[in-house]
Tab-separated table of C-alpha atoms and ligand atoms in Angstrom:
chain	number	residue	atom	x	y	z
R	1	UNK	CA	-65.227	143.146	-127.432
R	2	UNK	CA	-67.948	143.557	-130.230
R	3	UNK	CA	-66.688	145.461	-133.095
R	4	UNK	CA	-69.376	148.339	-133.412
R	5	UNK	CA	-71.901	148.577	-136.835
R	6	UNK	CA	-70.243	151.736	-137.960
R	7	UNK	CA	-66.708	150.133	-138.323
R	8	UNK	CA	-67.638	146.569	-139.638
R	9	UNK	CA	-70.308	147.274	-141.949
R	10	UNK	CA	-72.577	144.457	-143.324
R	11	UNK	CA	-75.357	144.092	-145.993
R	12	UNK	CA	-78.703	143.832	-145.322
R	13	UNK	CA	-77.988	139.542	-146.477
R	14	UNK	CA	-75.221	139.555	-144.189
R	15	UNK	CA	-72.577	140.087	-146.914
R	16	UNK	CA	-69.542	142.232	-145.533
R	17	UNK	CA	-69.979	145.842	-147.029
R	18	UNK	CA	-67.643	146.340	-150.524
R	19	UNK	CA	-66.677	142.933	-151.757
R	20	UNK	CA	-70.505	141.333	-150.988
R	21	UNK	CA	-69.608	138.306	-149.725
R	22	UNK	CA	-70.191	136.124	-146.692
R	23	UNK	CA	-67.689	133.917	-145.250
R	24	UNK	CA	-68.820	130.364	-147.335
R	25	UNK	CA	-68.028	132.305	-151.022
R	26	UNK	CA	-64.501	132.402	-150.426
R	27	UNK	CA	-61.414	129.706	-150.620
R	28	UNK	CA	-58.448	130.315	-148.612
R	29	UNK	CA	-56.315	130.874	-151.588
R	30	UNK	CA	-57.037	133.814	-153.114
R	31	UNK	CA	-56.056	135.559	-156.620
R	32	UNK	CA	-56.111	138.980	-156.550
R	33	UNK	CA	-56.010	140.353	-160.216
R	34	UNK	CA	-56.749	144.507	-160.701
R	35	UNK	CA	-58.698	144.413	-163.461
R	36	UNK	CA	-62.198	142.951	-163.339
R	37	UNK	CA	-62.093	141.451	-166.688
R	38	UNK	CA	-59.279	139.705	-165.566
R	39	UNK	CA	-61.243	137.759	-163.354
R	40	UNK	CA	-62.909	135.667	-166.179
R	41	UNK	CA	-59.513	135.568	-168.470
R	42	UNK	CA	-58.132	133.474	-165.012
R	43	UNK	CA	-61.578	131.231	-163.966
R	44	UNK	CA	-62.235	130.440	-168.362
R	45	UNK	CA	-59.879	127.380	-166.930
R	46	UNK	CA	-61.542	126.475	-163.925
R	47	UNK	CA	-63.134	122.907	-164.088
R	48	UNK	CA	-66.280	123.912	-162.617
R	49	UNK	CA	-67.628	127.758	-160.564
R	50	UNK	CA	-69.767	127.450	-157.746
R	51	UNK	CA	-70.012	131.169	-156.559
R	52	UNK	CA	-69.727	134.577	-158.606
R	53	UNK	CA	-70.850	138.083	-157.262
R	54	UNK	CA	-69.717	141.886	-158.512
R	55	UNK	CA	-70.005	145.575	-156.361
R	56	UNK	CA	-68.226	148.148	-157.546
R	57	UNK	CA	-64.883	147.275	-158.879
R	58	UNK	CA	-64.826	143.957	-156.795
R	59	UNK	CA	-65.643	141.185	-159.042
R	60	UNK	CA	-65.303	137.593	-156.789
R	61	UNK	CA	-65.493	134.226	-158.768
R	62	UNK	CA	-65.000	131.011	-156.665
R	63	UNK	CA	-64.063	127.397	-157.943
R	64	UNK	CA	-61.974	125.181	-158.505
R	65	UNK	CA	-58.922	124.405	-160.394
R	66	UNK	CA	-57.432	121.133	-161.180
R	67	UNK	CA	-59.441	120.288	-157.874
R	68	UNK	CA	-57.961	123.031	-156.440
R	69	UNK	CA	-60.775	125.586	-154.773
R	70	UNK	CA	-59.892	129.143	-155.575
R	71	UNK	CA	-61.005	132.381	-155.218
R	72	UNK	CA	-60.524	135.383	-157.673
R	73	UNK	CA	-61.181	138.586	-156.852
R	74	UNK	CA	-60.774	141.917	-158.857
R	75	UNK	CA	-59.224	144.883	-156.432
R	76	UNK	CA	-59.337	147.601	-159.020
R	77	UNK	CA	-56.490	150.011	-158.865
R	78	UNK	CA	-53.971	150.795	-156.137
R	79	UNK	CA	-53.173	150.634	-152.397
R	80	UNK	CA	-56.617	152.041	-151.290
R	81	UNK	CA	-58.509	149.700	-152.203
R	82	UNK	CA	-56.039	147.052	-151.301
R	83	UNK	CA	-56.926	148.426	-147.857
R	84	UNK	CA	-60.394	147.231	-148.224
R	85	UNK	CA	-60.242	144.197	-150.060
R	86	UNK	CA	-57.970	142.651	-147.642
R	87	UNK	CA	-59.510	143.738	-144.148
R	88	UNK	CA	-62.867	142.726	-145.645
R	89	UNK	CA	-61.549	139.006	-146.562
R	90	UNK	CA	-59.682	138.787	-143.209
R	91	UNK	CA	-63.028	139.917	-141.325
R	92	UNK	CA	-64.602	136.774	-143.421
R	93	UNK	CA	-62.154	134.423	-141.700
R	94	UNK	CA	-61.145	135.844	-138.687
R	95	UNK	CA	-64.541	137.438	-137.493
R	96	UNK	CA	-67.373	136.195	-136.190
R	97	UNK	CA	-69.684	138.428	-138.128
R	98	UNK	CA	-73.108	137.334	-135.859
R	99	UNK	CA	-71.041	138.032	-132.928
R	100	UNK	CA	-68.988	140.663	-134.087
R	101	UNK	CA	-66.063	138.901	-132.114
R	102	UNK	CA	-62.738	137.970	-133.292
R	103	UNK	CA	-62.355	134.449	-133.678
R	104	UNK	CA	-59.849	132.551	-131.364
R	105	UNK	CA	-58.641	130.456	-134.112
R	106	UNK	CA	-56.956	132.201	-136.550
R	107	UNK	CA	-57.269	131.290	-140.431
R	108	UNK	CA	-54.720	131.932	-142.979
R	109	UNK	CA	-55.307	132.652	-146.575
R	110	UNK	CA	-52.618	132.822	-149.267
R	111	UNK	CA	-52.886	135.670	-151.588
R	112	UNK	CA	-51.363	135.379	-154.938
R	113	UNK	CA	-51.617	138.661	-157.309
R	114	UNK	CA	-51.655	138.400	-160.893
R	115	UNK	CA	-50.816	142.139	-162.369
R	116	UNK	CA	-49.128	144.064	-164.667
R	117	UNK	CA	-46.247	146.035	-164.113
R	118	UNK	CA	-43.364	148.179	-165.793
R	119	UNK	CA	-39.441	146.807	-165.411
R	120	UNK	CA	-36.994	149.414	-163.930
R	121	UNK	CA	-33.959	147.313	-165.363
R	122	UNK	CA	-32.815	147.007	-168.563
R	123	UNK	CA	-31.772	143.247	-168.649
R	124	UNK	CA	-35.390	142.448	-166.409
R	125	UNK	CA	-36.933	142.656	-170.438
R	126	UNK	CA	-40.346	143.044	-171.325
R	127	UNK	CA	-42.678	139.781	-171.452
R	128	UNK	CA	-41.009	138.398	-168.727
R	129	UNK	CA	-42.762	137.180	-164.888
R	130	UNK	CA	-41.298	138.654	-161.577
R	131	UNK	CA	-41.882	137.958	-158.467
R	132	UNK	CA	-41.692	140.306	-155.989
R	133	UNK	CA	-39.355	139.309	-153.009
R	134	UNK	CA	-40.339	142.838	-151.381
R	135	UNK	CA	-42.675	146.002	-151.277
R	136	UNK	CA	-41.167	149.461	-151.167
R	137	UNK	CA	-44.083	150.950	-150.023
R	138	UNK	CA	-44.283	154.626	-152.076
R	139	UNK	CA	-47.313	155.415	-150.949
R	140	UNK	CA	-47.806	155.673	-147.382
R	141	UNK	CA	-51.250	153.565	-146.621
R	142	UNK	CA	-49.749	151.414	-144.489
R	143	UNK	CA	-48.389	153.748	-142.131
R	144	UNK	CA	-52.080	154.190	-140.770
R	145	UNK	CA	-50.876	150.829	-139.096
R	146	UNK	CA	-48.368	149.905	-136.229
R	147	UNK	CA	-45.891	148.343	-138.810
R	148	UNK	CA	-42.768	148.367	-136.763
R	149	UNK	CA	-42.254	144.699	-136.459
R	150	UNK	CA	-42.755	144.630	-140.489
R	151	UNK	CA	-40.167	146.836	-141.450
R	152	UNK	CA	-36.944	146.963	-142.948
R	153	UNK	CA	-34.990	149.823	-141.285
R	154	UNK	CA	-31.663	148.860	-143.018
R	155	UNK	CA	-32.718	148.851	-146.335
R	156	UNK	CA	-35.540	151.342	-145.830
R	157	UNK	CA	-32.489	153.689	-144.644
R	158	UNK	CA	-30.225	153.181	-147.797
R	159	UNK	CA	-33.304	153.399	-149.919
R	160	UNK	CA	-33.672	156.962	-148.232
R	161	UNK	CA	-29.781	158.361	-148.300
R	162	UNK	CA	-29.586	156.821	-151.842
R	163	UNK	CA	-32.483	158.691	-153.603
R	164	UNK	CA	-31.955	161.670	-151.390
R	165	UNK	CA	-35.863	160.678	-150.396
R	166	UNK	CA	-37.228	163.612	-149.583
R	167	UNK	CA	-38.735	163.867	-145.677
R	168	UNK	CA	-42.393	165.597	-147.205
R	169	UNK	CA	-43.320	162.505	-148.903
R	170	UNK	CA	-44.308	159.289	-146.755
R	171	UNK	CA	-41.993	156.924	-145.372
R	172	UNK	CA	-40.348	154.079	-147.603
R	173	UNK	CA	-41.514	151.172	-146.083
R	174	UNK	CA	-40.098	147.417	-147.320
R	175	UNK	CA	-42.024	144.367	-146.405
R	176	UNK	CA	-41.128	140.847	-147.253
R	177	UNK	CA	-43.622	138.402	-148.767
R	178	UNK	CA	-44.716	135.083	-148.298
R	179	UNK	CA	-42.299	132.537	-148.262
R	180	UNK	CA	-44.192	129.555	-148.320
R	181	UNK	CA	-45.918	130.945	-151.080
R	182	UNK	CA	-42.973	132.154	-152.634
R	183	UNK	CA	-41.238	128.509	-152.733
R	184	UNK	CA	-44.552	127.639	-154.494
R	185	UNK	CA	-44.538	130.088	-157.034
R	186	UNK	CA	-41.107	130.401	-157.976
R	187	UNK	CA	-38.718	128.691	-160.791
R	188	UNK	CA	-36.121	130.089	-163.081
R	189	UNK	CA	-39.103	131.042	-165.727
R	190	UNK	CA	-39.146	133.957	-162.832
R	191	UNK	CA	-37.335	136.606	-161.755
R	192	UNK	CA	-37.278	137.993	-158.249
R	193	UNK	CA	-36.515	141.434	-157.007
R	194	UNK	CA	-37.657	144.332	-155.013
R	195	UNK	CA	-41.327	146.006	-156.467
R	196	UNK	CA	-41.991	149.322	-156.198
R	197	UNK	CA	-45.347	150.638	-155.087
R	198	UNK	CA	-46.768	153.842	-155.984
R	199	UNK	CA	-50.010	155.805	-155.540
R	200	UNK	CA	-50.179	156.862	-158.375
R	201	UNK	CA	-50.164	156.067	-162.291
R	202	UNK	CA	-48.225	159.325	-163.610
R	203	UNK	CA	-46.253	161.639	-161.149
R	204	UNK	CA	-45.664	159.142	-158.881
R	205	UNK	CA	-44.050	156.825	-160.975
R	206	UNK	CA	-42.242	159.620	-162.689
R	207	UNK	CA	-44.585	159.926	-165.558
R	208	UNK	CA	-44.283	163.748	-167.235
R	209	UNK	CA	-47.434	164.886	-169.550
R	210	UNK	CA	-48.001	168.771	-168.312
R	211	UNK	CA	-46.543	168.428	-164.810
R	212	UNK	CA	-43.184	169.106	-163.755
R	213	UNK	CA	-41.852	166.495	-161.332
R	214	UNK	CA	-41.041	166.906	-157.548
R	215	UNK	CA	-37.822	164.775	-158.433
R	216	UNK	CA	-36.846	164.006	-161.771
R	217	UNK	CA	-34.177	162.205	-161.390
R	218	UNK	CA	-36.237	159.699	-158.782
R	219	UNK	CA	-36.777	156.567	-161.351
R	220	UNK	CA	-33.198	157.182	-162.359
R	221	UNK	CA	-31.905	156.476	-158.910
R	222	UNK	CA	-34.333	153.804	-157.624
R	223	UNK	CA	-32.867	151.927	-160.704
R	224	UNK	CA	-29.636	152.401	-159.459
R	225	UNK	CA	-30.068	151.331	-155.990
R	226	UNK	CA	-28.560	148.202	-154.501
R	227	UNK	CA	-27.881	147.485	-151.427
R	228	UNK	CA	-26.314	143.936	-150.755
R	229	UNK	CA	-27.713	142.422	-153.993
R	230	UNK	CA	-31.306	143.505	-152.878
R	231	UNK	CA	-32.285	145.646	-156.311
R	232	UNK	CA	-35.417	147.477	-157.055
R	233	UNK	CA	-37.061	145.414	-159.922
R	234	UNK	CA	-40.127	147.485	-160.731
R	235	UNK	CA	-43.000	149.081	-160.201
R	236	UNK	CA	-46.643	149.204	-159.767
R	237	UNK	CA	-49.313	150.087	-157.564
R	238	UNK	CA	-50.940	147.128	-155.131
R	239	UNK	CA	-47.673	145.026	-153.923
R	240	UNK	CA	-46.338	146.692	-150.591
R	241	UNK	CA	-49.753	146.934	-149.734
R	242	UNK	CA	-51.046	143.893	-150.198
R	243	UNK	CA	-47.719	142.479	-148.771
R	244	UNK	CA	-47.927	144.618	-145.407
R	245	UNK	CA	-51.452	143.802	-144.602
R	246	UNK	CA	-50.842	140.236	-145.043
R	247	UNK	CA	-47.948	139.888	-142.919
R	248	UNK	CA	-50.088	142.220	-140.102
R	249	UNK	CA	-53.235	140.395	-140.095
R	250	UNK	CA	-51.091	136.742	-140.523
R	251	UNK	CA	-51.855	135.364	-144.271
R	252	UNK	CA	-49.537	134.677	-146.441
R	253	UNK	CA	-49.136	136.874	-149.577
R	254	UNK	CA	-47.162	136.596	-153.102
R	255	UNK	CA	-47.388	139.667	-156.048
R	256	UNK	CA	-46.498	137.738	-159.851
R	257	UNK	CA	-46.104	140.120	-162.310
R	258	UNK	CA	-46.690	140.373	-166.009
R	259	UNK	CA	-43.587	143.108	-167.487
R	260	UNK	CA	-45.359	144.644	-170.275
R	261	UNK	CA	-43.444	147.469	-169.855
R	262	UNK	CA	-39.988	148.343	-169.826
R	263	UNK	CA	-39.214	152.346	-168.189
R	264	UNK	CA	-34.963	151.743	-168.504
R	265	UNK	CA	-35.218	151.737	-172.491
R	266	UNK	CA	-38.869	152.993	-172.968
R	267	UNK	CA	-40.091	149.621	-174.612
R	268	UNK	CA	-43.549	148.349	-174.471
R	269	UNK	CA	-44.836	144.775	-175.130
R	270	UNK	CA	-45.818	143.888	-178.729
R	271	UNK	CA	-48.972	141.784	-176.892
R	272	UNK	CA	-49.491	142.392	-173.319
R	273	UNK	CA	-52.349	140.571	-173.691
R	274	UNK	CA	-50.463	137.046	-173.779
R	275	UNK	CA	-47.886	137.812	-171.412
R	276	UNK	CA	-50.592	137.966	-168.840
R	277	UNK	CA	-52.349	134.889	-170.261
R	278	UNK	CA	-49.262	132.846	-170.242
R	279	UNK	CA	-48.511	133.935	-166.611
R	280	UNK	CA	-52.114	133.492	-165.723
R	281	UNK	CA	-51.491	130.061	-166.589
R	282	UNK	CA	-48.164	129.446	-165.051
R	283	UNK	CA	-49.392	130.831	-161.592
R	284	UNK	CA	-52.094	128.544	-161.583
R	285	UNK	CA	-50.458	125.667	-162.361
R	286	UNK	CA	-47.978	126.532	-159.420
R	287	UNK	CA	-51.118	127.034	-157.221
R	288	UNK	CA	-53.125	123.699	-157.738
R	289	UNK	CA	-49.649	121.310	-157.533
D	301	LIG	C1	-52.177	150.622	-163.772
D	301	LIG	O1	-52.421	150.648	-165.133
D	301	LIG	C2	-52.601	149.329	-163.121
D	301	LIG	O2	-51.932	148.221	-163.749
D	301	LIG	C3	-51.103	147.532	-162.815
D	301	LIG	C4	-50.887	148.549	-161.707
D	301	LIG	O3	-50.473	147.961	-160.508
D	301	LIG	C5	-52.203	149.274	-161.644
D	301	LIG	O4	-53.184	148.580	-160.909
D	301	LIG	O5	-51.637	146.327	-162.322
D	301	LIG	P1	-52.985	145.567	-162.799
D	301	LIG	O6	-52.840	145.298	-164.269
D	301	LIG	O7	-53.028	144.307	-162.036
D	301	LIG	O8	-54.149	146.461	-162.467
């Protein structure tokens, strides 16, 4: 079946609608950082860069690293635009954008985020790397998609009766990552624990300036929460998202996070600007052994 103009949109030079690219500017291992200056802090150590383009918020640089080919690619801010930058990249490898078929062999990418994000737990300190085993999904995007085989229900259900979740917000959904990508990734410089994703910067991480909370006691409680050693780490605003459309359309996905925050005793990072260097580093290291 052809998919129709109107749903996969192209460029007049063929490039797929938001990110501008075709299907030869991309590697199959992807970083996906949210800022767009970000992209240039993580390809300043690339040995040589054979592709750059920018639209939008999407900044894409591709090269390689230690010999490795990589592409980074800037998503901007939370699970809406994870939405696009990930069904646009999968329509680069797994559509036939002439024929506006789906390809019969499928391609995997792995997906490796490099963000910032605020600890929940007090001993999880500031200036340390996580990485996230799951996504608690806080913010409902995925559940435009059939994501029954990706769920958690035991855990999603505990999650629920624990925080007294209440049934007018969206449904907690937990999805696993990668764990190839994982076993690459991970060594005791990291920790590993649930991540928490919201849609939102300020109430919906439980953030008061003028407005008064639906919950106020929600942070509280998703600190507390364990259920069989599985705690909730921390939070931010891409992981679940980029975790859940990974596992649907078949790639592989890992979230590393920078703490430069810490919400259980109010800290903040003296430099946030070196833990993400120094993890920038460590995750690409990881990535081209
Ligand atoms: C909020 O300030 C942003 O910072 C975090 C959050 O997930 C959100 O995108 O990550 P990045 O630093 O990767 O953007």
């Amino acid at each position: 079946m052809n998919i129709q103009h109107s749903e996969l949109i192209l460029n007049p030079d063929g490039s797929i609608y938001h990110l501008n690219l075709r299907p030869e500017h991309i590697a199959t291992d992807i970083i996906f950082v949210g800022d767009q200056y970000r992209v240039d802090k993580v390809t300043q150590h690339f040995d040589s860069i054979e592709f750059t383009t920018q639209k939008r918020e999407f900044k894409t640089t591709t090269g390689t690293y230690k010999g490795k080919r990589l592409t980074v690619i800037s998503t901007g801010i939370g699970p809406d635009n994870i939405d696009i930058v990930l069904n646009e990249l999968d329509a680069l490898v797994n559509i036939d954008l002439e024929t506006r078929q789906v390809k019969e062999n499928h391609t995997q990418l792995n997906i490796t985020r490099i963000g910032t994000s605020g600890s929940l737990q007090a001993d999880i300190p500031v200036d340390s790397f996580l990485l996230s085993s799951h996504g608690l999904d806080l913010n409902g995007m995925l559940l435009s998609y059939q994501v029954k085989d990706i769920a958690h229900p035991e855990l999603e259900e505990a999650f629920i009766n624990h925080t007294g979740w209440s049934s007018k917000k969206s449904y907690p959904l937990i999805v696993a990552n990668g764990k190839a990508l994982e076993d690459k990734l991970m060594s005791d410089k990291v920790h590993k624990g649930i991540t928490a994703t919201a849609g939102g910067f300020y109430g919906p991480q439980g953030r008061v300036l003028r407005l008064g909370l639906q919950d106020t006691e929600l942070n509280k409680k998703i600190d507390s929460f364990n259920h069989s050693g599985n705690r909730i780490t921390n939070l931010e605003m891409e992981t679940s998202a980029i975790y859940g459309l990974s596992k649907l359309l078949g790639h592989n996905a890992a979230s590393m996070n920078a703490l430069i925050a810490n919400r259980a005793n109010g800290t903040f990072s003296e430099d946030p600007g070196k833990v993400v260097a120094d993890l920038i580093l460590y995750t690409l290291d990881k990535l081209a052994e």
